[in-house]
mmCIF file with all atom_site columns, C-alpha atoms in Angstrom:
data_model
loop_
_atom_site.group_PDB
_atom_site.id
_atom_site.type_symbol
_atom_site.label_atom_id
_atom_site.label_alt_id
_atom_site.label_comp_id
_atom_site.label_asym_id
_atom_site.label_entity_id
_atom_site.label_seq_id
_atom_site.pdbx_PDB_ins_code
_atom_site.Cartn_x
_atom_site.Cartn_y
_atom_site.Cartn_z
_atom_site.occupancy
_atom_site.B_iso_or_equiv
_atom_site.pdbx_formal_charge
_atom_site.auth_seq_id
_atom_site.auth_comp_id
_atom_site.auth_asym_id
_atom_site.auth_atom_id
_atom_site.pdbx_PDB_model_num
ATOM 1   C CA . MET G 1 1   ? 46.585 -75.352  -47.950 1.00 30.00 ? 11  MET G CA 1
ATOM 2   C CA . ARG G 1 2   ? 46.118 -78.699  -48.932 1.00 31.00 ? 12  ARG G CA 1
ATOM 3   C CA . SER G 1 3   ? 43.671 -80.454  -51.592 1.00 30.00 ? 13  SER G CA 1
ATOM 4   C CA . ILE G 1 4   ? 40.545 -81.920  -50.397 1.00 26.00 ? 14  ILE G CA 1
ATOM 5   C CA . VAL G 1 5   ? 40.525 -83.518  -53.837 1.00 27.00 ? 15  VAL G CA 1
ATOM 6   C CA . LYS G 1 6   ? 42.039 -87.273  -53.293 1.00 34.00 ? 16  LYS G CA 1
ATOM 7   C CA . SER G 1 7   ? 44.437 -88.766  -55.608 1.00 35.00 ? 17  SER G CA 1
ATOM 8   C CA . SER G 1 8   ? 44.923 -92.036  -56.372 1.00 36.00 ? 18  SER G CA 1
ATOM 9   C CA . THR G 1 9   ? 48.399 -90.816  -55.364 1.00 41.00 ? 19  THR G CA 1
ATOM 10  C CA . PRO G 1 10  ? 49.515 -90.380  -52.145 1.00 42.00 ? 20  PRO G CA 1
ATOM 11  C CA . THR G 1 11  ? 50.581 -86.646  -52.222 1.00 41.00 ? 21  THR G CA 1
ATOM 12  C CA . ASN G 1 12  ? 51.587 -83.697  -50.480 1.00 40.00 ? 22  ASN G CA 1
ATOM 13  C CA . GLU G 1 13  ? 51.508 -80.002  -50.367 1.00 38.00 ? 23  GLU G CA 1
ATOM 14  C CA . ALA G 1 14  ? 53.270 -79.731  -53.401 1.00 36.00 ? 24  ALA G CA 1
ATOM 15  C CA . GLY G 1 15  ? 52.440 -82.059  -55.429 1.00 40.00 ? 25  GLY G CA 1
ATOM 16  C CA . THR G 1 16  ? 53.119 -85.909  -55.590 1.00 47.00 ? 26  THR G CA 1
ATOM 17  C CA . SER G 1 17  ? 55.201 -87.252  -53.188 1.00 64.00 ? 27  SER G CA 1
ATOM 18  C CA . PRO G 1 18  ? 58.977 -87.618  -53.637 1.00 63.00 ? 28  PRO G CA 1
ATOM 19  C CA . ASN G 1 19  ? 59.276 -90.257  -51.641 1.00 74.00 ? 29  ASN G CA 1
ATOM 20  C CA . TRP G 1 20  ? 56.548 -92.354  -53.245 1.00 70.00 ? 30  TRP G CA 1
ATOM 21  C CA . GLU G 1 21  ? 57.747 -91.857  -56.652 1.00 73.00 ? 31  GLU G CA 1
ATOM 22  C CA . GLU G 1 22  ? 61.201 -93.231  -55.409 1.00 70.00 ? 32  GLU G CA 1
ATOM 23  C CA . LEU G 1 23  ? 58.999 -96.784  -54.654 1.00 74.00 ? 33  LEU G CA 1
ATOM 24  C CA . THR G 1 24  ? 57.449 -96.989  -57.759 1.00 72.00 ? 34  THR G CA 1
ATOM 25  C CA . GLN G 1 25  ? 60.878 -97.437  -59.649 1.00 70.00 ? 35  GLN G CA 1
ATOM 26  C CA . LYS G 1 26  ? 61.424 -100.759 -58.926 1.00 70.00 ? 36  LYS G CA 1
ATOM 27  C CA . ALA G 1 27  ? 58.193 -103.085 -58.335 1.00 71.00 ? 37  ALA G CA 1
ATOM 28  C CA . PRO G 1 28  ? 57.886 -106.307 -57.134 1.00 74.00 ? 38  PRO G CA 1
ATOM 29  C CA . GLU G 1 29  ? 56.982 -109.714 -58.462 1.00 74.00 ? 39  GLU G CA 1
ATOM 30  C CA . PRO G 1 30  ? 53.747 -110.469 -57.726 1.00 69.00 ? 40  PRO G CA 1
ATOM 31  C CA . THR G 1 31  ? 55.592 -113.720 -56.002 1.00 70.00 ? 41  THR G CA 1
ATOM 32  C CA . GLN G 1 32  ? 57.136 -111.780 -54.282 1.00 78.00 ? 42  GLN G CA 1
ATOM 33  C CA . LEU G 1 33  ? 54.581 -110.035 -52.349 1.00 82.00 ? 43  LEU G CA 1
ATOM 34  C CA . ASP G 1 34  ? 54.101 -113.019 -49.640 1.00 79.00 ? 44  ASP G CA 1
ATOM 35  C CA . ASN G 1 35  ? 57.235 -112.188 -47.704 1.00 85.00 ? 45  ASN G CA 1
ATOM 36  C CA . ILE G 1 36  ? 57.444 -108.157 -48.478 1.00 88.00 ? 46  ILE G CA 1
ATOM 37  C CA . LYS G 1 37  ? 54.354 -108.791 -46.018 1.00 87.00 ? 47  LYS G CA 1
ATOM 38  C CA . SER G 1 38  ? 55.568 -110.988 -43.385 1.00 89.00 ? 48  SER G CA 1
ATOM 39  C CA . GLN G 1 39  ? 58.976 -108.304 -43.269 1.00 92.00 ? 49  GLN G CA 1
ATOM 40  C CA . LEU G 1 40  ? 56.429 -105.379 -43.188 1.00 93.00 ? 50  LEU G CA 1
ATOM 41  C CA . ASP G 1 41  ? 54.727 -106.712 -40.444 1.00 93.00 ? 51  ASP G CA 1
ATOM 42  C CA . LEU G 1 42  ? 57.827 -107.761 -38.594 1.00 95.00 ? 52  LEU G CA 1
ATOM 43  C CA . VAL G 1 43  ? 59.089 -104.121 -38.579 1.00 96.00 ? 53  VAL G CA 1
ATOM 44  C CA . LEU G 1 44  ? 56.205 -102.558 -37.313 1.00 96.00 ? 54  LEU G CA 1
ATOM 45  C CA . LEU G 1 45  ? 55.855 -105.292 -34.786 1.00 97.00 ? 55  LEU G CA 1
ATOM 46  C CA . ALA G 1 46  ? 59.338 -104.098 -33.708 1.00 98.00 ? 56  ALA G CA 1
ATOM 47  C CA . LEU G 1 47  ? 58.685 -101.092 -33.562 1.00 97.00 ? 57  LEU G CA 1
ATOM 48  C CA . GLU G 1 48  ? 55.476 -101.556 -31.223 1.00 97.00 ? 58  GLU G CA 1
ATOM 49  C CA . ALA G 1 49  ? 57.899 -103.563 -29.084 1.00 98.00 ? 59  ALA G CA 1
ATOM 50  C CA . LEU G 1 50  ? 60.296 -101.081 -28.883 1.00 98.00 ? 60  LEU G CA 1
ATOM 51  C CA . ALA G 1 51  ? 58.238 -97.531  -28.705 1.00 97.00 ? 61  ALA G CA 1
ATOM 52  C CA . GLY G 1 52  ? 54.867 -98.684  -27.759 1.00 95.00 ? 62  GLY G CA 1
ATOM 53  C CA . ILE G 1 53  ? 53.150 -97.553  -31.157 1.00 94.00 ? 63  ILE G CA 1
ATOM 54  C CA . GLY G 1 54  ? 49.751 -98.629  -31.507 1.00 92.00 ? 64  GLY G CA 1
ATOM 55  C CA . SER G 1 55  ? 47.029 -98.268  -34.700 1.00 93.00 ? 65  SER G CA 1
ATOM 56  C CA . GLU G 1 56  ? 46.053 -94.794  -33.511 1.00 94.00 ? 66  GLU G CA 1
ATOM 57  C CA . ALA G 1 57  ? 49.529 -94.236  -34.001 1.00 95.00 ? 67  ALA G CA 1
ATOM 58  C CA . ILE G 1 58  ? 50.067 -95.806  -37.207 1.00 95.00 ? 68  ILE G CA 1
ATOM 59  C CA . LEU G 1 59  ? 46.932 -94.478  -38.809 1.00 95.00 ? 69  LEU G CA 1
ATOM 60  C CA . LYS G 1 60  ? 47.569 -90.791  -37.231 1.00 95.00 ? 70  LYS G CA 1
ATOM 61  C CA . VAL G 1 61  ? 51.189 -91.101  -39.630 1.00 96.00 ? 71  VAL G CA 1
ATOM 62  C CA . ALA G 1 62  ? 48.868 -92.287  -42.556 1.00 95.00 ? 72  ALA G CA 1
ATOM 63  C CA . VAL G 1 63  ? 46.849 -89.346  -42.800 1.00 95.00 ? 73  VAL G CA 1
ATOM 64  C CA . GLU G 1 64  ? 50.392 -86.852  -41.779 1.00 95.00 ? 74  GLU G CA 1
ATOM 65  C CA . LEU G 1 65  ? 51.558 -88.531  -45.558 1.00 94.00 ? 75  LEU G CA 1
ATOM 66  C CA . ASN G 1 66  ? 47.957 -88.367  -47.063 1.00 93.00 ? 76  ASN G CA 1
ATOM 67  C CA . LEU G 1 67  ? 48.269 -92.098  -47.150 1.00 93.00 ? 77  LEU G CA 1
ATOM 68  C CA . GLU G 1 68  ? 44.891 -92.364  -45.453 1.00 90.00 ? 78  GLU G CA 1
ATOM 69  C CA . SER G 1 69  ? 43.290 -93.636  -48.498 1.00 89.00 ? 79  SER G CA 1
ATOM 70  C CA . MET G 1 70  ? 45.359 -96.892  -48.063 1.00 89.00 ? 80  MET G CA 1
ATOM 71  C CA . VAL G 1 71  ? 44.634 -97.004  -44.382 1.00 90.00 ? 81  VAL G CA 1
ATOM 72  C CA . ALA G 1 72  ? 41.452 -95.748  -43.101 1.00 89.00 ? 82  ALA G CA 1
ATOM 73  C CA . ASP G 1 73  ? 40.334 -96.750  -40.188 1.00 91.00 ? 83  ASP G CA 1
ATOM 74  C CA . ARG G 1 74  ? 41.888 -99.930  -37.705 1.00 92.00 ? 84  ARG G CA 1
ATOM 75  C CA . VAL G 1 75  ? 39.896 -102.614 -38.820 1.00 90.00 ? 85  VAL G CA 1
ATOM 76  C CA . ALA G 1 76  ? 41.835 -101.682 -42.840 1.00 88.00 ? 86  ALA G CA 1
ATOM 77  C CA . LEU G 1 77  ? 45.335 -101.472 -40.749 1.00 91.00 ? 87  LEU G CA 1
ATOM 78  C CA . TRP G 1 78  ? 44.190 -105.263 -39.397 1.00 88.00 ? 88  TRP G CA 1
ATOM 79  C CA . ARG G 1 79  ? 43.657 -106.282 -42.064 1.00 86.00 ? 89  ARG G CA 1
ATOM 80  C CA . LEU G 1 80  ? 46.423 -105.125 -43.873 1.00 87.00 ? 90  LEU G CA 1
ATOM 81  C CA . ARG G 1 81  ? 48.727 -106.784 -41.232 1.00 87.00 ? 91  ARG G CA 1
ATOM 82  C CA . GLN G 1 82  ? 47.161 -110.700 -40.963 1.00 85.00 ? 92  GLN G CA 1
ATOM 83  C CA . SER G 1 83  ? 47.441 -110.630 -44.959 1.00 83.00 ? 93  SER G CA 1
ATOM 84  C CA . ASN G 1 84  ? 51.464 -111.756 -43.458 1.00 85.00 ? 94  ASN G CA 1
ATOM 85  C CA . PRO G 1 85  ? 51.465 -115.565 -43.697 1.00 83.00 ? 95  PRO G CA 1
ATOM 86  C CA . LEU G 1 86  ? 52.894 -116.097 -40.763 1.00 85.00 ? 96  LEU G CA 1
ATOM 87  C CA . ARG G 1 87  ? 50.044 -114.781 -38.639 1.00 88.00 ? 97  ARG G CA 1
ATOM 88  C CA . LYS G 1 88  ? 47.650 -116.879 -37.040 1.00 84.00 ? 98  LYS G CA 1
ATOM 89  C CA . GLY G 1 89  ? 43.866 -116.875 -37.813 1.00 73.00 ? 99  GLY G CA 1
ATOM 90  C CA . GLN G 1 90  ? 42.514 -116.593 -41.144 1.00 55.00 ? 100 GLN G CA 1
ATOM 91  C CA . GLY G 1 91  ? 39.799 -114.437 -40.484 1.00 52.00 ? 101 GLY G CA 1
ATOM 92  C CA . GLY G 1 92  ? 39.892 -111.011 -42.211 1.00 50.00 ? 102 GLY G CA 1
ATOM 93  C CA . ARG G 1 93  ? 42.843 -111.950 -44.038 1.00 54.00 ? 103 ARG G CA 1
ATOM 94  C CA . LYS G 1 94  ? 43.666 -109.716 -47.741 1.00 62.00 ? 104 LYS G CA 1
ATOM 95  C CA . LYS G 1 95  ? 46.224 -110.171 -50.532 1.00 69.00 ? 105 LYS G CA 1
ATOM 96  C CA . LEU G 1 96  ? 48.381 -107.077 -50.390 1.00 74.00 ? 106 LEU G CA 1
ATOM 97  C CA . ASP G 1 97  ? 48.858 -105.189 -53.359 1.00 84.00 ? 107 ASP G CA 1
ATOM 98  C CA . VAL G 1 98  ? 51.923 -102.774 -54.222 1.00 87.00 ? 108 VAL G CA 1
ATOM 99  C CA . GLU G 1 99  ? 50.480 -99.728  -53.651 1.00 88.00 ? 109 GLU G CA 1
ATOM 100 C CA . GLU G 1 100 ? 49.694 -100.530 -50.111 1.00 89.00 ? 110 GLU G CA 1
ATOM 101 C CA . ALA G 1 101 ? 53.012 -102.327 -49.395 1.00 90.00 ? 111 ALA G CA 1
ATOM 102 C CA . ARG G 1 102 ? 54.833 -99.072  -50.635 1.00 91.00 ? 112 ARG G CA 1
ATOM 103 C CA . SER G 1 103 ? 52.278 -97.468  -47.941 1.00 93.00 ? 113 SER G CA 1
ATOM 104 C CA . LEU G 1 104 ? 53.421 -98.919  -45.243 1.00 94.00 ? 114 LEU G CA 1
ATOM 105 C CA . VAL G 1 105 ? 56.901 -98.286  -46.388 1.00 95.00 ? 115 VAL G CA 1
ATOM 106 C CA . LEU G 1 106 ? 56.458 -94.782  -45.860 1.00 96.00 ? 116 LEU G CA 1
ATOM 107 C CA . ILE G 1 107 ? 54.342 -94.976  -42.693 1.00 96.00 ? 117 ILE G CA 1
ATOM 108 C CA . SER G 1 108 ? 56.909 -97.409  -40.866 1.00 97.00 ? 118 SER G CA 1
ATOM 109 C CA . CYS G 1 109 ? 60.200 -95.792  -42.004 1.00 97.00 ? 119 CYS G CA 1
ATOM 110 C CA . HIS G 1 110 ? 58.207 -92.092  -40.767 1.00 97.00 ? 120 HIS G CA 1
ATOM 111 C CA . LEU G 1 111 ? 57.843 -93.551  -37.197 1.00 97.00 ? 121 LEU G CA 1
ATOM 112 C CA . ALA G 1 112 ? 61.400 -94.812  -36.831 1.00 97.00 ? 122 ALA G CA 1
ATOM 113 C CA . SER G 1 113 ? 62.492 -91.979  -37.511 1.00 97.00 ? 123 SER G CA 1
ATOM 114 C CA . GLN G 1 114 ? 59.856 -89.806  -34.960 1.00 97.00 ? 124 GLN G CA 1
ATOM 115 C CA . HIS G 1 115 ? 61.382 -92.296  -32.293 1.00 98.00 ? 125 HIS G CA 1
ATOM 116 C CA . GLN G 1 116 ? 65.248 -92.471  -33.890 1.00 97.00 ? 126 GLN G CA 1
ATOM 117 C CA . ALA G 1 117 ? 66.441 -91.468  -30.397 1.00 98.00 ? 127 ALA G CA 1
ATOM 118 C CA . LEU G 1 118 ? 65.126 -93.582  -28.825 1.00 98.00 ? 128 LEU G CA 1
ATOM 119 C CA . ILE G 1 119 ? 66.481 -96.464  -31.801 1.00 98.00 ? 129 ILE G CA 1
ATOM 120 C CA . ARG G 1 120 ? 70.224 -94.938  -31.525 1.00 98.00 ? 130 ARG G CA 1
ATOM 121 C CA . ARG G 1 121 ? 69.936 -95.250  -28.099 1.00 98.00 ? 131 ARG G CA 1
ATOM 122 C CA . ALA G 1 122 ? 69.335 -98.757  -27.878 1.00 98.00 ? 132 ALA G CA 1
ATOM 123 C CA . VAL G 1 123 ? 71.391 -99.355  -30.279 1.00 97.00 ? 133 VAL G CA 1
ATOM 124 C CA . ALA G 1 124 ? 73.959 -97.734  -28.652 1.00 97.00 ? 134 ALA G CA 1
ATOM 125 C CA . LEU G 1 125 ? 73.577 -99.577  -25.569 1.00 97.00 ? 135 LEU G CA 1
ATOM 126 C CA . LEU G 1 126 ? 73.797 -103.611 -27.641 1.00 97.00 ? 136 LEU G CA 1
ATOM 127 C CA . GLU G 1 127 ? 77.186 -102.272 -29.213 1.00 97.00 ? 137 GLU G CA 1
ATOM 128 C CA . GLN G 1 128 ? 77.812 -101.503 -25.234 1.00 96.00 ? 138 GLN G CA 1
ATOM 129 C CA . MET G 1 129 ? 76.852 -104.905 -24.280 1.00 95.00 ? 139 MET G CA 1
ATOM 130 C CA . ALA G 1 130 ? 78.572 -107.226 -27.798 1.00 94.00 ? 140 ALA G CA 1
ATOM 131 C CA . GLU G 1 131 ? 81.820 -104.250 -26.546 1.00 95.00 ? 141 GLU G CA 1
ATOM 132 C CA . GLN G 1 132 ? 81.613 -106.607 -22.801 1.00 94.00 ? 142 GLN G CA 1
ATOM 133 C CA . ASN G 1 133 ? 80.566 -109.357 -23.375 1.00 95.00 ? 143 ASN G CA 1
ATOM 134 C CA . ARG G 1 134 ? 77.271 -108.996 -21.543 1.00 95.00 ? 144 ARG G CA 1
ATOM 135 C CA . GLU G 1 135 ? 73.812 -110.669 -22.679 1.00 94.00 ? 145 GLU G CA 1
ATOM 136 C CA . PRO G 1 136 ? 71.087 -107.850 -23.840 1.00 95.00 ? 146 PRO G CA 1
ATOM 137 C CA . HIS G 1 137 ? 68.873 -109.032 -21.527 1.00 93.00 ? 147 HIS G CA 1
ATOM 138 C CA . THR G 1 138 ? 70.767 -107.088 -18.888 1.00 94.00 ? 148 THR G CA 1
ATOM 139 C CA . ILE G 1 139 ? 69.846 -103.685 -19.395 1.00 94.00 ? 149 ILE G CA 1
ATOM 140 C CA . ALA G 1 140 ? 66.399 -102.744 -19.054 1.00 96.00 ? 150 ALA G CA 1
ATOM 141 C CA . LEU G 1 141 ? 65.914 -100.848 -22.810 1.00 97.00 ? 151 LEU G CA 1
ATOM 142 C CA . LEU G 1 142 ? 66.734 -104.017 -24.374 1.00 97.00 ? 152 LEU G CA 1
ATOM 143 C CA . GLY G 1 143 ? 65.794 -106.384 -22.269 1.00 97.00 ? 153 GLY G CA 1
ATOM 144 C CA . ASP G 1 144 ? 62.130 -105.112 -22.278 1.00 98.00 ? 154 ASP G CA 1
ATOM 145 C CA . TYR G 1 145 ? 62.283 -104.734 -25.998 1.00 98.00 ? 155 TYR G CA 1
ATOM 146 C CA . ILE G 1 146 ? 63.209 -108.190 -26.751 1.00 98.00 ? 156 ILE G CA 1
ATOM 147 C CA . ASP G 1 147 ? 60.570 -109.799 -24.439 1.00 97.00 ? 157 ASP G CA 1
ATOM 148 C CA . ARG G 1 148 ? 58.241 -107.773 -25.598 1.00 97.00 ? 158 ARG G CA 1
ATOM 149 C CA . PHE G 1 149 ? 58.906 -108.396 -28.712 1.00 97.00 ? 159 PHE G CA 1
ATOM 150 C CA . SER G 1 150 ? 59.586 -112.380 -28.011 1.00 97.00 ? 160 SER G CA 1
ATOM 151 C CA . ASN G 1 151 ? 55.777 -112.305 -26.329 1.00 96.00 ? 161 ASN G CA 1
ATOM 152 C CA . THR G 1 152 ? 53.764 -110.252 -29.026 1.00 96.00 ? 162 THR G CA 1
ATOM 153 C CA . TYR G 1 153 ? 55.657 -112.402 -31.900 1.00 95.00 ? 163 TYR G CA 1
ATOM 154 C CA . GLY G 1 154 ? 54.317 -116.063 -29.742 1.00 95.00 ? 164 GLY G CA 1
ATOM 155 C CA . ASP G 1 155 ? 51.020 -114.065 -29.906 1.00 94.00 ? 165 ASP G CA 1
ATOM 156 C CA . ARG G 1 156 ? 50.587 -113.635 -32.944 1.00 92.00 ? 166 ARG G CA 1
ATOM 157 C CA . MET G 1 157 ? 52.879 -115.592 -35.274 1.00 93.00 ? 167 MET G CA 1
ATOM 158 C CA . GLU G 1 158 ? 52.078 -119.202 -36.891 1.00 89.00 ? 168 GLU G CA 1
ATOM 159 C CA . ASP G 1 159 ? 55.785 -120.334 -36.263 1.00 89.00 ? 169 ASP G CA 1
ATOM 160 C CA . ALA G 1 160 ? 56.394 -119.482 -32.842 1.00 90.00 ? 170 ALA G CA 1
ATOM 161 C CA . GLU G 1 161 ? 56.243 -122.423 -31.299 1.00 89.00 ? 171 GLU G CA 1
ATOM 162 C CA . ASN G 1 162 ? 59.258 -123.799 -33.813 1.00 91.00 ? 172 ASN G CA 1
ATOM 163 C CA . LEU G 1 163 ? 61.418 -120.924 -32.442 1.00 92.00 ? 173 LEU G CA 1
ATOM 164 C CA . SER G 1 164 ? 63.322 -120.900 -29.511 1.00 94.00 ? 174 SER G CA 1
ATOM 165 C CA . GLY G 1 165 ? 64.244 -118.320 -27.196 1.00 93.00 ? 175 GLY G CA 1
ATOM 166 C CA . ALA G 1 166 ? 67.714 -117.192 -28.512 1.00 94.00 ? 176 ALA G CA 1
ATOM 167 C CA . GLN G 1 167 ? 65.989 -116.912 -32.422 1.00 95.00 ? 177 GLN G CA 1
ATOM 168 C CA . LEU G 1 168 ? 63.954 -115.201 -31.137 1.00 96.00 ? 178 LEU G CA 1
ATOM 169 C CA . THR G 1 169 ? 65.895 -112.744 -29.580 1.00 97.00 ? 179 THR G CA 1
ATOM 170 C CA . ASN G 1 170 ? 68.499 -112.857 -32.535 1.00 96.00 ? 180 ASN G CA 1
ATOM 171 C CA . LEU G 1 171 ? 65.701 -111.703 -34.462 1.00 96.00 ? 181 LEU G CA 1
ATOM 172 C CA . ALA G 1 172 ? 64.943 -108.787 -32.539 1.00 97.00 ? 182 ALA G CA 1
ATOM 173 C CA . LEU G 1 173 ? 67.980 -107.442 -32.514 1.00 97.00 ? 183 LEU G CA 1
ATOM 174 C CA . LYS G 1 174 ? 68.582 -108.204 -36.324 1.00 97.00 ? 184 LYS G CA 1
ATOM 175 C CA . LEU G 1 175 ? 65.319 -105.690 -37.010 1.00 97.00 ? 185 LEU G CA 1
ATOM 176 C CA . LEU G 1 176 ? 66.192 -102.849 -33.880 1.00 98.00 ? 186 LEU G CA 1
ATOM 177 C CA . ILE G 1 177 ? 70.066 -102.479 -36.328 1.00 97.00 ? 187 ILE G CA 1
ATOM 178 C CA . ASP G 1 178 ? 67.694 -102.539 -38.993 1.00 97.00 ? 188 ASP G CA 1
ATOM 179 C CA . LEU G 1 179 ? 64.988 -99.770  -37.669 1.00 97.00 ? 189 LEU G CA 1
ATOM 180 C CA . LEU G 1 180 ? 68.052 -97.537  -37.643 1.00 97.00 ? 190 LEU G CA 1
ATOM 181 C CA . PHE G 1 181 ? 68.739 -97.557  -41.131 1.00 96.00 ? 191 PHE G CA 1
ATOM 182 C CA . TYR G 1 182 ? 65.063 -97.457  -41.775 1.00 96.00 ? 192 TYR G CA 1
ATOM 183 C CA . SER G 1 183 ? 64.715 -94.564  -39.306 1.00 97.00 ? 193 SER G CA 1
ATOM 184 C CA . SER G 1 184 ? 67.405 -92.074  -42.108 1.00 94.00 ? 194 SER G CA 1
ATOM 185 C CA . PRO G 1 185 ? 67.135 -89.805  -44.125 1.00 92.00 ? 195 PRO G CA 1
ATOM 186 C CA . GLY G 1 186 ? 65.996 -92.081  -47.576 1.00 92.00 ? 196 GLY G CA 1
ATOM 187 C CA . GLY G 1 187 ? 65.111 -94.869  -44.737 1.00 94.00 ? 197 GLY G CA 1
ATOM 188 C CA . HIS G 1 188 ? 61.834 -95.693  -47.362 1.00 94.00 ? 198 HIS G CA 1
ATOM 189 C CA . ARG G 1 189 ? 64.688 -96.653  -50.466 1.00 93.00 ? 199 ARG G CA 1
ATOM 190 C CA . ARG G 1 190 ? 66.269 -98.539  -47.978 1.00 93.00 ? 200 ARG G CA 1
ATOM 191 C CA . LEU G 1 191 ? 63.571 -100.767 -46.604 1.00 94.00 ? 201 LEU G CA 1
ATOM 192 C CA . TRP G 1 192 ? 61.876 -101.007 -49.876 1.00 92.00 ? 202 TRP G CA 1
ATOM 193 C CA . LEU G 1 193 ? 64.827 -102.246 -51.972 1.00 90.00 ? 203 LEU G CA 1
ATOM 194 C CA . ALA G 1 194 ? 65.915 -104.467 -48.246 1.00 90.00 ? 204 ALA G CA 1
ATOM 195 C CA . LEU G 1 195 ? 61.960 -106.245 -49.182 1.00 89.00 ? 205 LEU G CA 1
ATOM 196 C CA . LEU G 1 196 ? 62.882 -106.936 -52.294 1.00 88.00 ? 206 LEU G CA 1
ATOM 197 C CA . ASP G 1 197 ? 65.962 -108.094 -52.037 1.00 85.00 ? 207 ASP G CA 1
ATOM 198 C CA . ARG G 1 198 ? 65.094 -110.619 -49.382 1.00 81.00 ? 208 ARG G CA 1
ATOM 199 C CA . ALA G 1 199 ? 62.114 -111.685 -51.495 1.00 75.00 ? 209 ALA G CA 1
ATOM 200 C CA . LYS G 1 200 ? 63.697 -113.058 -53.690 1.00 73.00 ? 210 LYS G CA 1
ATOM 201 C CA . SER G 1 201 ? 64.974 -115.799 -51.904 1.00 60.00 ? 211 SER G CA 1
#
């Protein structure tokens, strides 16, 4: 039976979450967190665009992973995502701390694993289009994903007006391929290390 006593470290029924422990072995520098915030928000945006994931699904996973202390409700989630420095608007923005970043990594990878079949199908279609030298837009699943991603990015991000349609398409497809890796066992480690690596640049 799950304990009603909350620990400061997210736990599962067996004690300290092994996934959480793996993410504590390598910590970002404070100066890296802005880049990490941006990357995490984009991963969630790609999941939204592909699988129609909304805040309710994110909050449900937070409860399943015992991370509700980090992501308690819609407002808390909105404030975490608004911490992305690329986002439009300043209202509600807060600094993302390392524990919150780790929580979003675990949530993102859990969501990706839940939708792994869809992600695999989309990536397989992308490979098929490349082999046939056809544009991804010509396949409904990929076309809908690219359109939703581009439209949502345009609505939310400050730099959207500086990006061409081709650049947004390339970003969407890169994130789609990334999601395939994050949906696999150990995906949380892959994402965390990728975030740390990209934050250096």
